[in-house]
PDB file of C-alpha atoms and ligand atoms in Angstrom:
ATOM      1  CA  MET A  16     230.009 221.210 297.839  1.00 62.00           C
ATOM      2  CA  SER A  17     232.327 222.179 295.044  1.00 65.00           C
ATOM      3  CA  ILE A  18     232.361 220.260 291.793  1.00 68.00           C
ATOM      4  CA  GLU A  19     235.325 222.152 290.440  1.00 61.00           C
ATOM      5  CA  ASN A  20     238.461 220.368 291.580  1.00 64.00           C
ATOM      6  CA  GLY A  21     238.183 217.442 289.182  1.00 66.00           C
ATOM      7  CA  GLN A  22     237.857 214.941 291.988  1.00 83.00           C
ATOM      8  CA  PHE A  23     234.351 215.392 293.275  1.00 95.00           C
ATOM      9  CA  ILE A  24     233.327 212.042 294.728  1.00 97.00           C
ATOM     10  CA  ILE A  25     229.957 210.446 295.291  1.00 98.00           C
ATOM     11  CA  ALA A  26     230.208 206.914 296.722  1.00 98.00           C
ATOM     12  CA  GLY A  27     228.088 204.313 298.452  1.00 99.00           C
ATOM     13  CA  PRO A  28     225.882 201.305 297.838  1.00 98.00           C
ATOM     14  CA  CYS A  29     224.090 200.605 294.592  1.00 98.00           C
ATOM     15  CA  ALA A  30     220.859 200.041 296.505  1.00 98.00           C
ATOM     16  CA  ALA A  31     219.726 200.952 300.005  1.00 98.00           C
ATOM     17  CA  GLU A  32     219.111 197.615 301.731  1.00 98.00           C
ATOM     18  CA  SER A  33     218.868 198.375 305.450  1.00 98.00           C
ATOM     19  CA  ARG A  34     219.160 201.263 307.884  1.00 98.00           C
ATOM     20  CA  GLU A  35     222.363 199.761 309.261  1.00 98.00           C
ATOM     21  CA  GLN A  36     223.956 199.449 305.820  1.00 98.00           C
ATOM     22  CA  ILE A  37     223.183 203.112 305.074  1.00 98.00           C
ATOM     23  CA  LEU A  38     224.385 204.491 308.388  1.00 98.00           C
ATOM     24  CA  THR A  39     227.562 202.366 308.362  1.00 98.00           C
ATOM     25  CA  SER A  40     228.302 203.614 304.856  1.00 99.00           C
ATOM     26  CA  ALA A  41     227.524 207.221 305.797  1.00 98.00           C
ATOM     27  CA  ARG A  42     229.939 207.159 308.768  1.00 98.00           C
ATOM     28  CA  PHE A  43     232.652 205.494 306.692  1.00 98.00           C
ATOM     29  CA  MET A  44     232.395 208.054 303.876  1.00 98.00           C
ATOM     30  CA  LYS A  45     232.223 211.000 306.224  1.00 98.00           C
ATOM     31  CA  GLU A  46     235.398 209.863 308.023  1.00 98.00           C
ATOM     32  CA  ARG A  47     237.194 209.887 304.671  1.00 97.00           C
ATOM     33  CA  GLY A  48     235.929 213.295 303.659  1.00 96.00           C
ATOM     34  CA  VAL A  49     233.771 211.942 300.833  1.00 97.00           C
ATOM     35  CA  PRO A  50     231.150 214.688 300.433  1.00 97.00           C
ATOM     36  CA  VAL A  51     228.218 212.677 299.057  1.00 98.00           C
ATOM     37  CA  LEU A  52     226.739 209.242 299.828  1.00 98.00           C
ATOM     38  CA  ARG A  53     224.844 207.441 297.080  1.00 98.00           C
ATOM     39  CA  ALA A  54     222.118 204.828 297.639  1.00 98.00           C
ATOM     40  CA  SER A  55     219.164 204.026 295.402  1.00 98.00           C
ATOM     41  CA  LEU A  56     215.723 203.429 296.859  1.00 98.00           C
ATOM     42  CA  TRP A  57     214.102 202.626 293.529  1.00 98.00           C
ATOM     43  CA  LYS A  58     215.972 200.421 291.054  1.00 95.00           C
ATOM     44  CA  PRO A  59     214.766 200.273 287.473  1.00 91.00           C
ATOM     45  CA  ARG A  60     215.560 196.735 286.317  1.00 88.00           C
ATOM     46  CA  THR A  61     216.146 195.280 282.870  1.00 84.00           C
ATOM     47  CA  ASN A  62     214.680 191.998 284.138  1.00 89.00           C
ATOM     48  CA  PRO A  63     212.423 191.376 287.127  1.00 91.00           C
ATOM     49  CA  GLY A  64     214.294 191.212 290.426  1.00 91.00           C
ATOM     50  CA  PHE A  65     214.899 193.252 293.577  1.00 95.00           C
ATOM     51  CA  ASP A  66     213.709 196.691 292.580  1.00 94.00           C
ATOM     52  CA  GLY A  67     214.557 198.591 295.708  1.00 98.00           C
ATOM     53  CA  VAL A  68     213.117 199.131 299.170  1.00 98.00           C
ATOM     54  CA  GLY A  69     211.249 202.224 297.937  1.00 98.00           C
ATOM     55  CA  GLU A  70     209.557 204.499 300.467  1.00 98.00           C
ATOM     56  CA  GLU A  71     210.746 202.387 303.385  1.00 98.00           C
ATOM     57  CA  GLY A  72     214.273 203.675 302.854  1.00 98.00           C
ATOM     58  CA  ILE A  73     213.456 207.398 302.906  1.00 98.00           C
ATOM     59  CA  PRO A  74     213.944 207.620 306.718  1.00 98.00           C
ATOM     60  CA  TRP A  75     217.299 205.797 306.377  1.00 98.00           C
ATOM     61  CA  ILE A  76     218.753 208.305 303.926  1.00 98.00           C
ATOM     62  CA  THR A  77     217.225 211.118 305.983  1.00 98.00           C
ATOM     63  CA  ASP A  78     219.082 209.824 309.054  1.00 98.00           C
ATOM     64  CA  ALA A  79     222.286 209.604 307.004  1.00 98.00           C
ATOM     65  CA  ALA A  80     221.812 213.249 305.988  1.00 98.00           C
ATOM     66  CA  LYS A  81     221.444 214.128 309.679  1.00 98.00           C
ATOM     67  CA  LEU A  82     224.988 212.785 310.185  1.00 98.00           C
ATOM     68  CA  GLY A  83     226.168 215.635 307.975  1.00 97.00           C
ATOM     69  CA  ILE A  84     226.821 213.962 304.631  1.00 98.00           C
ATOM     70  CA  ALA A  85     224.968 214.978 301.463  1.00 98.00           C
ATOM     71  CA  MET A  86     222.750 212.301 299.905  1.00 98.00           C
ATOM     72  CA  ALA A  87     222.375 211.268 296.277  1.00 98.00           C
ATOM     73  CA  THR A  88     219.643 208.968 295.022  1.00 98.00           C
ATOM     74  CA  GLU A  89     217.881 208.016 291.799  1.00 98.00           C
ATOM     75  CA  VAL A  90     214.297 209.033 291.165  1.00 98.00           C
ATOM     76  CA  LEU A  91     212.016 207.710 288.453  1.00 97.00           C
ATOM     77  CA  LEU A  92     208.869 209.688 289.159  1.00 97.00           C
ATOM     78  CA  PRO A  93     208.070 213.249 290.272  1.00 98.00           C
ATOM     79  CA  GLU A  94     206.296 212.048 293.426  1.00 98.00           C
ATOM     80  CA  GLN A  95     209.389 210.090 294.490  1.00 98.00           C
ATOM     81  CA  ALA A  96     211.536 213.182 294.011  1.00 98.00           C
ATOM     82  CA  GLU A  97     209.087 215.248 296.029  1.00 98.00           C
ATOM     83  CA  ARG A  98     208.985 212.802 298.950  1.00 98.00           C
ATOM     84  CA  VAL A  99     212.758 212.442 299.124  1.00 98.00           C
ATOM     85  CA  ALA A 100     213.263 216.193 298.965  1.00 98.00           C
ATOM     86  CA  GLN A 101     210.614 216.805 301.622  1.00 98.00           C
ATOM     87  CA  SER A 102     212.243 214.361 304.009  1.00 98.00           C
ATOM     88  CA  VAL A 103     215.916 215.150 303.396  1.00 98.00           C
ATOM     89  CA  LEU A 104     215.594 218.932 303.056  1.00 98.00           C
ATOM     90  CA  VAL A 105     212.841 219.609 305.553  1.00 97.00           C
ATOM     91  CA  ASP A 106     213.227 216.866 308.214  1.00 96.00           C
ATOM     92  CA  ALA A 107     217.019 216.561 308.077  1.00 96.00           C
ATOM     93  CA  LYS A 108     217.487 220.237 307.121  1.00 97.00           C
ATOM     94  CA  ALA A 109     220.128 219.160 304.621  1.00 97.00           C
ATOM     95  CA  GLU A 110     221.882 221.901 302.699  1.00 97.00           C
ATOM     96  CA  GLU A 111     222.512 219.700 299.636  1.00 97.00           C
ATOM     97  CA  LEU A 112     220.700 216.911 297.828  1.00 98.00           C
ATOM     98  CA  ILE A 113     221.566 215.278 294.506  1.00 98.00           C
ATOM     99  CA  LEU A 114     218.772 213.504 292.679  1.00 98.00           C
ATOM    100  CA  TRP A 115     219.589 211.660 289.523  1.00 98.00           C
ATOM    101  CA  ILE A 116     217.681 210.683 286.453  1.00 98.00           C
ATOM    102  CA  GLY A 117     218.933 207.195 285.569  1.00 96.00           C
ATOM    103  CA  SER A 118     219.832 205.756 282.231  1.00 97.00           C
ATOM    104  CA  ARG A 119     216.590 203.799 281.943  1.00 94.00           C
ATOM    105  CA  ASN A 120     214.375 206.751 282.818  1.00 94.00           C
ATOM    106  CA  GLN A 121     213.744 208.003 279.302  1.00 95.00           C
ATOM    107  CA  ASN A 122     210.332 209.587 279.515  1.00 96.00           C
ATOM    108  CA  HIS A 123     210.521 213.326 279.070  1.00 97.00           C
ATOM    109  CA  LEU A 124     207.243 213.908 280.933  1.00 98.00           C
ATOM    110  CA  ASN A 125     208.766 212.317 284.030  1.00 98.00           C
ATOM    111  CA  GLN A 126     212.076 214.115 283.485  1.00 98.00           C
ATOM    112  CA  GLN A 127     210.240 217.440 283.385  1.00 98.00           C
ATOM    113  CA  GLY A 128     207.944 216.474 286.255  1.00 98.00           C
ATOM    114  CA  ILE A 129     210.971 215.649 288.411  1.00 98.00           C
ATOM    115  CA  ALA A 130     212.636 218.938 287.486  1.00 98.00           C
ATOM    116  CA  ARG A 131     209.504 220.873 288.503  1.00 98.00           C
ATOM    117  CA  ALA A 132     208.950 218.888 291.687  1.00 97.00           C
ATOM    118  CA  VAL A 133     212.357 219.676 293.181  1.00 96.00           C
ATOM    119  CA  ASN A 134     213.247 223.099 291.920  1.00 93.00           C
ATOM    120  CA  ASP A 135     214.947 224.180 295.135  1.00 96.00           C
ATOM    121  CA  ARG A 136     218.338 225.883 295.434  1.00 97.00           C
ATOM    122  CA  ARG A 137     219.632 222.966 297.547  1.00 98.00           C
ATOM    123  CA  VAL A 138     218.879 220.339 294.888  1.00 98.00           C
ATOM    124  CA  LYS A 139     221.135 219.353 292.022  1.00 98.00           C
ATOM    125  CA  LEU A 140     219.881 217.120 289.214  1.00 98.00           C
ATOM    126  CA  MET A 141     222.348 214.629 287.781  1.00 98.00           C
ATOM    127  CA  ILE A 142     221.608 213.262 284.346  1.00 98.00           C
ATOM    128  CA  LYS A 143     223.055 209.867 283.501  1.00 98.00           C
ATOM    129  CA  ASN A 144     223.332 209.038 279.823  1.00 98.00           C
ATOM    130  CA  GLN A 145     220.636 206.856 278.277  1.00 98.00           C
ATOM    131  CA  PRO A 146     221.597 203.216 277.430  1.00 97.00           C
ATOM    132  CA  TRP A 147     222.233 203.795 273.717  1.00 97.00           C
ATOM    133  CA  SER A 148     224.985 205.904 272.228  1.00 97.00           C
ATOM    134  CA  ASP A 149     223.568 209.229 271.015  1.00 98.00           C
ATOM    135  CA  ILE A 150     224.832 212.608 272.133  1.00 98.00           C
ATOM    136  CA  SER A 151     221.713 214.458 271.026  1.00 98.00           C
ATOM    137  CA  HIS A 152     219.420 212.311 273.165  1.00 98.00           C
ATOM    138  CA  TRP A 153     221.657 212.848 276.216  1.00 98.00           C
ATOM    139  CA  GLU A 154     221.732 216.586 275.620  1.00 98.00           C
ATOM    140  CA  GLY A 155     217.973 216.451 275.026  1.00 98.00           C
ATOM    141  CA  ILE A 156     217.392 215.358 278.631  1.00 98.00           C
ATOM    142  CA  VAL A 157     219.297 218.441 279.780  1.00 98.00           C
ATOM    143  CA  ASN A 158     217.125 220.572 277.515  1.00 98.00           C
ATOM    144  CA  HIS A 159     213.931 218.996 278.874  1.00 98.00           C
ATOM    145  CA  VAL A 160     214.773 219.734 282.506  1.00 98.00           C
ATOM    146  CA  ILE A 161     215.931 223.264 281.709  1.00 98.00           C
ATOM    147  CA  GLN A 162     212.770 223.913 279.740  1.00 98.00           C
ATOM    148  CA  ALA A 163     210.823 222.769 282.795  1.00 98.00           C
ATOM    149  CA  GLY A 164     212.415 225.668 284.675  1.00 98.00           C
ATOM    150  CA  PHE A 165     215.282 223.889 286.424  1.00 98.00           C
ATOM    151  CA  PRO A 166     218.353 226.186 286.441  1.00 98.00           C
ATOM    152  CA  LYS A 167     221.250 224.946 284.350  1.00 98.00           C
ATOM    153  CA  GLU A 168     223.708 225.893 287.137  1.00 97.00           C
ATOM    154  CA  ARG A 169     222.337 223.010 289.176  1.00 98.00           C
ATOM    155  CA  VAL A 170     222.547 220.315 286.484  1.00 98.00           C
ATOM    156  CA  ILE A 171     225.356 217.734 286.467  1.00 98.00           C
ATOM    157  CA  LEU A 172     226.071 215.159 283.768  1.00 98.00           C
ATOM    158  CA  CYS A 173     227.122 211.567 284.413  1.00 98.00           C
ATOM    159  CA  HIS A 174     228.687 209.129 281.953  1.00 98.00           C
ATOM    160  CA  ARG A 175     228.013 205.460 282.755  1.00 98.00           C
ATOM    161  CA  GLY A 176     228.937 204.075 279.348  1.00 98.00           C
ATOM    162  CA  PHE A 177     226.614 202.785 276.644  1.00 98.00           C
ATOM    163  CA  CYS A 178     225.196 199.260 276.442  1.00 96.00           C
ATOM    164  CA  PRO A 179     227.614 197.150 274.365  1.00 95.00           C
ATOM    165  CA  ASN A 180     224.947 196.014 271.922  1.00 89.00           C
ATOM    166  CA  GLY A 181     227.368 193.627 270.209  1.00 88.00           C
ATOM    167  CA  SER A 182     230.183 196.149 269.828  1.00 86.00           C
ATOM    168  CA  PRO A 183     233.803 194.981 270.382  1.00 87.00           C
ATOM    169  CA  ASN A 184     234.447 194.664 274.123  1.00 91.00           C
ATOM    170  CA  PRO A 185     237.938 193.225 274.628  1.00 89.00           C
ATOM    171  CA  LEU A 186     238.136 194.422 278.261  1.00 90.00           C
ATOM    172  CA  GLY A 187     234.853 192.733 279.143  1.00 95.00           C
ATOM    173  CA  LEU A 188     233.343 195.992 280.341  1.00 97.00           C
ATOM    174  CA  ARG A 189     229.704 196.081 281.350  1.00 97.00           C
ATOM    175  CA  ASN A 190     229.085 199.280 279.403  1.00 97.00           C
ATOM    176  CA  ILE A 191     231.299 200.936 276.814  1.00 97.00           C
ATOM    177  CA  PRO A 192     232.587 204.420 277.643  1.00 98.00           C
ATOM    178  CA  ASP A 193     232.822 207.079 274.976  1.00 98.00           C
ATOM    179  CA  TRP A 194     235.287 209.473 276.609  1.00 98.00           C
ATOM    180  CA  GLU A 195     235.443 211.648 273.543  1.00 98.00           C
ATOM    181  CA  MET A 196     231.657 212.100 273.482  1.00 98.00           C
ATOM    182  CA  ALA A 197     231.544 212.817 277.215  1.00 98.00           C
ATOM    183  CA  ALA A 198     234.264 215.455 276.785  1.00 98.00           C
ATOM    184  CA  ARG A 199     232.406 216.970 273.835  1.00 98.00           C
ATOM    185  CA  LEU A 200     229.128 217.199 275.751  1.00 98.00           C
ATOM    186  CA  LYS A 201     230.885 218.723 278.768  1.00 98.00           C
ATOM    187  CA  GLU A 202     232.406 221.336 276.488  1.00 98.00           C
ATOM    188  CA  ALA A 203     229.166 222.037 274.593  1.00 98.00           C
ATOM    189  CA  THR A 204     227.020 222.397 277.704  1.00 98.00           C
ATOM    190  CA  LYS A 205     229.687 223.769 280.097  1.00 98.00           C
ATOM    191  CA  LEU A 206     228.263 221.387 282.700  1.00 98.00           C
ATOM    192  CA  PRO A 207     230.296 219.225 285.109  1.00 97.00           C
ATOM    193  CA  MET A 208     230.791 215.623 283.944  1.00 98.00           C
ATOM    194  CA  ILE A 209     230.962 212.895 286.577  1.00 98.00           C
ATOM    195  CA  ILE A 210     232.137 209.395 285.617  1.00 98.00           C
ATOM    196  CA  ASP A 211     230.492 206.202 286.871  1.00 98.00           C
ATOM    197  CA  PRO A 212     233.306 203.608 286.720  1.00 98.00           C
ATOM    198  CA  SER A 213     231.100 201.014 288.466  1.00 98.00           C
ATOM    199  CA  HIS A 214     228.473 200.679 285.747  1.00 98.00           C
ATOM    200  CA  ILE A 215     231.116 200.997 283.043  1.00 98.00           C
ATOM    201  CA  GLY A 216     233.438 198.440 284.655  1.00 98.00           C
ATOM    202  CA  GLY A 217     231.071 195.796 285.971  1.00 98.00           C
ATOM    203  CA  THR A 218     233.818 194.115 288.037  1.00 98.00           C
ATOM    204  CA  VAL A 219     236.122 195.386 290.781  1.00 98.00           C
ATOM    205  CA  ASN A 220     239.227 195.137 288.567  1.00 98.00           C
ATOM    206  CA  ASN A 221     237.460 196.945 285.767  1.00 98.00           C
ATOM    207  CA  VAL A 222     236.337 199.700 288.150  1.00 98.00           C
ATOM    208  CA  PHE A 223     240.013 200.418 288.877  1.00 98.00           C
ATOM    209  CA  ALA A 224     241.025 200.198 285.208  1.00 98.00           C
ATOM    210  CA  THR A 225     238.143 202.427 284.104  1.00 98.00           C
ATOM    211  CA  THR A 226     238.956 204.999 286.771  1.00 98.00           C
ATOM    212  CA  ARG A 227     242.588 205.131 285.594  1.00 97.00           C
ATOM    213  CA  GLU A 228     241.371 205.741 282.038  1.00 97.00           C
ATOM    214  CA  ALA A 229     238.953 208.452 283.126  1.00 97.00           C
ATOM    215  CA  LEU A 230     241.654 210.225 285.131  1.00 96.00           C
ATOM    216  CA  ARG A 231     243.480 210.920 281.865  1.00 96.00           C
ATOM    217  CA  TRP A 232     240.611 213.193 280.838  1.00 96.00           C
ATOM    218  CA  ASN A 233     239.510 216.475 282.238  1.00 95.00           C
ATOM    219  CA  PHE A 234     236.309 215.264 283.915  1.00 97.00           C
ATOM    220  CA  ASP A 235     234.936 216.490 287.213  1.00 96.00           C
ATOM    221  CA  GLY A 236     234.664 213.483 289.489  1.00 97.00           C
ATOM    222  CA  PHE A 237     233.245 210.013 290.074  1.00 98.00           C
ATOM    223  CA  ILE A 238     230.201 208.183 291.350  1.00 98.00           C
ATOM    224  CA  THR A 239     231.399 204.829 292.644  1.00 98.00           C
ATOM    225  CA  GLU A 240     229.546 201.893 294.179  1.00 98.00           C
ATOM    226  CA  VAL A 241     230.774 200.750 297.596  1.00 99.00           C
ATOM    227  CA  HIS A 242     229.081 198.230 299.888  1.00 98.00           C
ATOM    228  CA  PRO A 243     229.985 197.145 303.444  1.00 98.00           C
ATOM    229  CA  ASN A 244     229.672 193.526 302.291  1.00 98.00           C
ATOM    230  CA  PRO A 245     229.486 193.283 298.494  1.00 98.00           C
ATOM    231  CA  THR A 246     229.166 189.478 298.404  1.00 98.00           C
ATOM    232  CA  GLN A 247     225.777 189.877 300.112  1.00 98.00           C
ATOM    233  CA  ALA A 248     224.631 192.841 297.991  1.00 98.00           C
ATOM    234  CA  LEU A 249     221.161 192.566 296.484  1.00 97.00           C
ATOM    235  CA  THR A 250     222.207 194.332 293.275  1.00 95.00           C
ATOM    236  CA  ASP A 251     225.441 194.743 291.312  1.00 96.00           C
ATOM    237  CA  LYS A 252     227.518 192.626 293.704  1.00 97.00           C
ATOM    238  CA  ASN A 253     230.375 192.084 291.232  1.00 98.00           C
ATOM    239  CA  GLN A 254     231.149 195.755 290.806  1.00 98.00           C
ATOM    240  CA  GLN A 255     230.708 197.138 294.330  1.00 98.00           C
ATOM    241  CA  LEU A 256     233.974 197.828 296.135  1.00 98.00           C
ATOM    242  CA  ASN A 257     234.341 196.744 299.749  1.00 98.00           C
ATOM    243  CA  PHE A 258     235.660 199.312 302.233  1.00 98.00           C
ATOM    244  CA  GLU A 259     239.274 198.200 301.920  1.00 98.00           C
ATOM    245  CA  GLN A 260     239.130 198.302 298.119  1.00 98.00           C
ATOM    246  CA  PHE A 261     237.490 201.725 298.273  1.00 98.00           C
ATOM    247  CA  ASP A 262     240.317 203.063 300.439  1.00 98.00           C
ATOM    248  CA  ARG A 263     242.797 201.938 297.774  1.00 98.00           C
ATOM    249  CA  TRP A 264     240.610 203.447 295.046  1.00 98.00           C
ATOM    250  CA  LEU A 265     240.311 206.748 296.911  1.00 97.00           C
ATOM    251  CA  ASN A 266     244.073 206.943 297.393  1.00 97.00           C
ATOM    252  CA  MET A 267     244.589 206.350 293.705  1.00 96.00           C
ATOM    253  CA  VAL A 268     242.164 209.120 292.752  1.00 96.00           C
ATOM    254  CA  ARG A 269     243.397 211.612 295.330  1.00 94.00           C
ATOM    255  CA  ASN A 270     247.044 210.988 294.486  1.00 92.00           C
ATOM    256  CA  THR A 271     246.548 211.560 290.794  1.00 87.00           C
ATOM    257  CA  VAL A 272     247.857 214.974 289.951  1.00 69.00           C
ATOM    258  CA  LYS A 273     245.616 216.626 287.406  1.00 63.00           C
ATOM    259  CA  ILE A 274     247.442 218.471 284.660  1.00 54.00           C
TER     260      ILE A 274
HETATM  261  C1  LIG B  28     222.778 203.003 289.360  1.00 73.80           C
HETATM  262  O1  LIG B  28     223.408 204.076 289.384  1.00 73.80           O
HETATM  263  O2  LIG B  28     222.666 202.250 290.338  1.00 73.80           O
HETATM  264  C2  LIG B  28     222.187 202.581 288.098  1.00 73.80           C
HETATM  265  C3  LIG B  28     221.128 201.805 288.037  1.00 73.80           C
HETATM  266  O3  LIG B  28     222.869 203.018 287.068  1.00 73.80           O
HETATM  267  P1  LIG B  28     222.504 203.044 285.517  1.00 73.80           P
HETATM  268  O4  LIG B  28     221.156 203.686 285.462  1.00 73.80           O
HETATM  269  O5  LIG B  28     223.574 203.879 284.983  1.00 73.80           O
HETATM  270  O6  LIG B  28     222.527 201.639 285.042  1.00 73.80           O
HETATM  271 MN1  LIG B  29     224.173 199.774 290.462  1.00 73.80          MN
END
């Protein structure tokens, strides 16, 4: 899996909801040459609600990996990271696994514990920015995982915007991107920077608009939410693309010539 062509794509449902949803999504993405399927088993929530299927979904993403697509999922605790890695790398014999530390997972003991639990050459750790705008905190997460012994070569950054917190938001975005900051952190760390247009946009139209904006910068790819039936999604239904919308989105991204 190469993250160097500027159009590295991770796509799939916000949350894993059923085995069928995961396998349908895995086949769809594989047919289109999308290298990585996303699906969260554990969902940190701002307010109480569906917080993921948890352990029950580990066999689903393991079966998806057996179809020959790399998996990406969020982990909040070291033991979750360990169980996912055990299943996907050992049972499915996957060659690649991306685990991400989410924006609400701001406990450095867990960040370091996760880094130690999955220090395997097949695992990449993706670090989403924290909810509030502060480059040093974001970079601090990178420093924590590296200090825990995780090699920098296997760290990826992800910008999902910062919580609006009353700041001007004329486009009605869910989270406010700071492209300049993301570019600066990419340059300072020399790490790949993936953009999450779904959590920045918050709506299907905004996902397209945000992606167009991001394509003007020299970032490394996208993580985009796609659901076989977004109207029935248990989380983030307004921002998940359906399959037809994703095909249009993918065409747009692939047909953009990077300069
Ligand atoms: C997600 O990727 O599904 C997610 C919860 O994102 P964030 O942590 O960026 O809100
Ligand atoms: Mn989501």
